[in-house]
PDB file of C-alpha atoms in Angstrom:
ATOM      1  CA  MET A 202     115.490   1.710 -20.145  1.00  0.00           C
ATOM      2  CA  ARG A 203     116.345   1.285 -16.493  1.00  0.00           C
ATOM      3  CA  LYS A 204     117.609   4.873 -16.242  1.00  0.00           C
ATOM      4  CA  THR A 205     114.420   6.189 -17.824  1.00  0.00           C
ATOM      5  CA  TYR A 206     112.253   4.164 -15.459  1.00  0.00           C
ATOM      6  CA  LEU A 207     114.268   5.287 -12.435  1.00  0.00           C
ATOM      7  CA  ALA A 208     114.127   8.917 -13.537  1.00  0.00           C
ATOM      8  CA  SER A 209     110.337   8.713 -14.006  1.00  0.00           C
ATOM      9  CA  LEU A 210     109.956   7.126 -10.613  1.00  0.00           C
ATOM     10  CA  LEU A 211     112.034   9.828  -8.912  1.00  0.00           C
ATOM     11  CA  ILE A 212     110.162  12.644 -10.639  1.00  0.00           C
ATOM     12  CA  THR A 213     106.846  11.134  -9.553  1.00  0.00           C
ATOM     13  CA  LEU A 214     108.092  10.694  -5.999  1.00  0.00           C
ATOM     14  CA  PHE A 215     109.279  14.313  -5.763  1.00  0.00           C
ATOM     15  CA  GLY A 216     105.988  15.483  -7.224  1.00  0.00           C
ATOM     16  CA  ILE A 217     104.011  13.586  -4.610  1.00  0.00           C
ATOM     17  CA  LEU A 218     106.206  14.860  -1.773  1.00  0.00           C
ATOM     18  CA  SER A 219     105.794  18.466  -2.877  1.00  0.00           C
ATOM     19  CA  LEU A 220     101.974  18.352  -2.814  1.00  0.00           C
ATOM     20  CA  PRO A 221     101.652  19.173   0.905  1.00  0.00           C
ATOM     21  CA  LEU A 222     103.789  22.271   0.352  1.00  0.00           C
ATOM     22  CA  ASN A 223     101.357  23.577  -2.268  1.00  0.00           C
ATOM     23  CA  ALA A 224      98.157  22.450  -0.560  1.00  0.00           C
ATOM     24  CA  ALA A 225      95.692  24.853   1.004  1.00  0.00           C
ATOM     25  CA  PRO A 226      96.138  25.612   4.711  1.00  0.00           C
ATOM     26  CA  ALA A 227      94.384  23.264   7.133  1.00  0.00           C
ATOM     27  CA  ASN A 228      92.339  26.136   8.594  1.00  0.00           C
ATOM     28  CA  PRO A 229      91.197  28.408   5.736  1.00  0.00           C
ATOM     29  CA  ALA A 230      89.402  30.765   8.143  1.00  0.00           C
ATOM     30  CA  ALA A 231      92.679  31.524   9.912  1.00  0.00           C
ATOM     31  CA  ALA A 232      94.458  32.135   6.628  1.00  0.00           C
ATOM     32  CA  ALA A 233      91.768  34.549   5.475  1.00  0.00           C
ATOM     33  CA  ALA A 234      91.650  36.446   8.768  1.00  0.00           C
ATOM     34  CA  PRO A 235      92.954  40.007   8.472  1.00  0.00           C
ATOM     35  CA  SER A 236      96.129  40.916  10.315  1.00  0.00           C
ATOM     36  CA  VAL A 237      94.513  44.060  11.694  1.00  0.00           C
ATOM     37  CA  GLN A 238      92.759  43.733  15.026  1.00  0.00           C
ATOM     38  CA  ALA A 239      88.986  43.853  15.159  1.00  0.00           C
ATOM     39  CA  GLU A 240      87.461  47.210  15.992  1.00  0.00           C
ATOM     40  CA  SER A 241      86.289  45.945  19.396  1.00  0.00           C
ATOM     41  CA  ASP A 242      89.837  44.912  20.344  1.00  0.00           C
ATOM     42  CA  ARG A 243      91.204  48.400  19.775  1.00  0.00           C
ATOM     43  CA  LEU A 244      91.811  51.031  22.424  1.00  0.00           C
ATOM     44  CA  ASP A 245      89.536  54.076  22.060  1.00  0.00           C
ATOM     45  CA  LEU A 246      91.616  57.276  22.286  1.00  0.00           C
ATOM     46  CA  ASN A 247      88.596  59.243  23.463  1.00  0.00           C
ATOM     47  CA  LYS A 248      87.799  56.947  26.403  1.00  0.00           C
ATOM     48  CA  ALA A 249      91.097  55.425  27.555  1.00  0.00           C
ATOM     49  CA  ASP A 250      92.762  56.682  30.700  1.00  0.00           C
ATOM     50  CA  ALA A 251      96.509  57.207  31.060  1.00  0.00           C
ATOM     51  CA  MET A 252      97.055  53.806  32.670  1.00  0.00           C
ATOM     52  CA  ALA A 253      95.328  51.970  29.798  1.00  0.00           C
ATOM     53  CA  LEU A 254      97.297  53.944  27.199  1.00  0.00           C
ATOM     54  CA  GLN A 255     100.558  53.223  28.990  1.00  0.00           C
ATOM     55  CA  SER A 256      99.936  49.507  29.425  1.00  0.00           C
ATOM     56  CA  GLN A 257      98.498  48.704  25.994  1.00  0.00           C
ATOM     57  CA  LEU A 258     100.566  50.848  23.637  1.00  0.00           C
ATOM     58  CA  SER A 259     104.140  50.252  22.570  1.00  0.00           C
ATOM     59  CA  GLY A 260     106.561  53.065  23.394  1.00  0.00           C
ATOM     60  CA  ILE A 261     104.047  55.020  25.471  1.00  0.00           C
ATOM     61  CA  GLY A 262     105.206  55.605  29.002  1.00  0.00           C
ATOM     62  CA  LYS A 263     103.629  57.487  31.870  1.00  0.00           C
ATOM     63  CA  SER A 264     104.461  60.996  30.626  1.00  0.00           C
ATOM     64  CA  LYS A 265     103.272  60.411  27.044  1.00  0.00           C
ATOM     65  CA  ALA A 266     100.095  58.712  28.264  1.00  0.00           C
ATOM     66  CA  GLU A 267      99.386  61.684  30.525  1.00  0.00           C
ATOM     67  CA  ALA A 268     100.134  64.053  27.633  1.00  0.00           C
ATOM     68  CA  ILE A 269      97.555  62.249  25.466  1.00  0.00           C
ATOM     69  CA  VAL A 270      94.902  62.579  28.178  1.00  0.00           C
ATOM     70  CA  ALA A 271      95.813  66.248  28.782  1.00  0.00           C
ATOM     71  CA  TYR A 272      95.593  67.000  25.045  1.00  0.00           C
ATOM     72  CA  ARG A 273      92.163  65.360  24.890  1.00  0.00           C
ATOM     73  CA  GLU A 274      90.958  67.363  27.902  1.00  0.00           C
ATOM     74  CA  GLU A 275      92.251  70.612  26.417  1.00  0.00           C
ATOM     75  CA  HIS A 276      91.202  70.143  22.776  1.00  0.00           C
ATOM     76  CA  GLY A 277      88.215  67.798  23.076  1.00  0.00           C
ATOM     77  CA  ASP A 278      87.816  64.334  21.606  1.00  0.00           C
ATOM     78  CA  PHE A 279      90.211  63.120  18.948  1.00  0.00           C
ATOM     79  CA  ALA A 280      88.773  63.334  15.442  1.00  0.00           C
ATOM     80  CA  SER A 281      91.340  60.870  14.055  1.00  0.00           C
ATOM     81  CA  ILE A 282      94.250  58.757  15.209  1.00  0.00           C
ATOM     82  CA  ASP A 283      96.613  60.997  13.224  1.00  0.00           C
ATOM     83  CA  GLU A 284      95.831  63.831  15.639  1.00  0.00           C
ATOM     84  CA  LEU A 285      98.268  62.146  18.056  1.00  0.00           C
ATOM     85  CA  LEU A 286     101.049  63.681  15.960  1.00  0.00           C
ATOM     86  CA  GLU A 287     100.153  67.041  17.527  1.00  0.00           C
ATOM     87  CA  ILE A 288     101.400  65.811  20.900  1.00  0.00           C
ATOM     88  CA  LYS A 289     105.052  66.475  21.708  1.00  0.00           C
ATOM     89  CA  GLY A 290     107.079  63.267  21.744  1.00  0.00           C
ATOM     90  CA  ILE A 291     104.772  61.305  19.467  1.00  0.00           C
ATOM     91  CA  GLY A 292     106.123  60.982  15.977  1.00  0.00           C
ATOM     92  CA  LYS A 293     105.118  59.130  12.852  1.00  0.00           C
ATOM     93  CA  ALA A 294     107.118  55.991  13.720  1.00  0.00           C
ATOM     94  CA  LEU A 295     105.521  55.698  17.165  1.00  0.00           C
ATOM     95  CA  LEU A 296     102.067  56.311  15.728  1.00  0.00           C
ATOM     96  CA  ASP A 297     102.560  53.713  12.966  1.00  0.00           C
ATOM     97  CA  ARG A 298     103.732  51.162  15.541  1.00  0.00           C
ATOM     98  CA  ASN A 299     100.463  51.564  17.476  1.00  0.00           C
ATOM     99  CA  ARG A 300      97.979  52.446  14.719  1.00  0.00           C
ATOM    100  CA  ASP A 301      96.411  48.973  14.586  1.00  0.00           C
ATOM    101  CA  LYS A 302      95.807  49.042  18.358  1.00  0.00           C
ATOM    102  CA  LEU A 303      93.856  52.320  18.324  1.00  0.00           C
ATOM    103  CA  THR A 304      90.463  53.603  17.319  1.00  0.00           C
ATOM    104  CA  VAL A 305      88.510  56.848  17.647  1.00  0.00           C
ATOM    105  CA  ASN A 306      84.783  56.610  18.409  1.00  0.00           C
TER     106      ASN A 306
END
């Protein structure tokens, strides 16, 4: 009987200790927040200058930032973010790395 009582007590204790692990997060708003940046936090490809592109995007240096601005001046405003793939030196991996930082308005 002692073993049964001790086993019941241990099971109850482990159950109680595991409750915080299964509980809802303390700040439900933070848990529900999307991982993608808000539209206002994104860099607009049609308005950003080379310095802004260089400083805010990952893997974009001076020459690529200038190439983005030159492409925009030559071809007009970007219709979509995917149009960056037309610029030499910008591939799918680089675009995917920065996609959530960009917008086209």
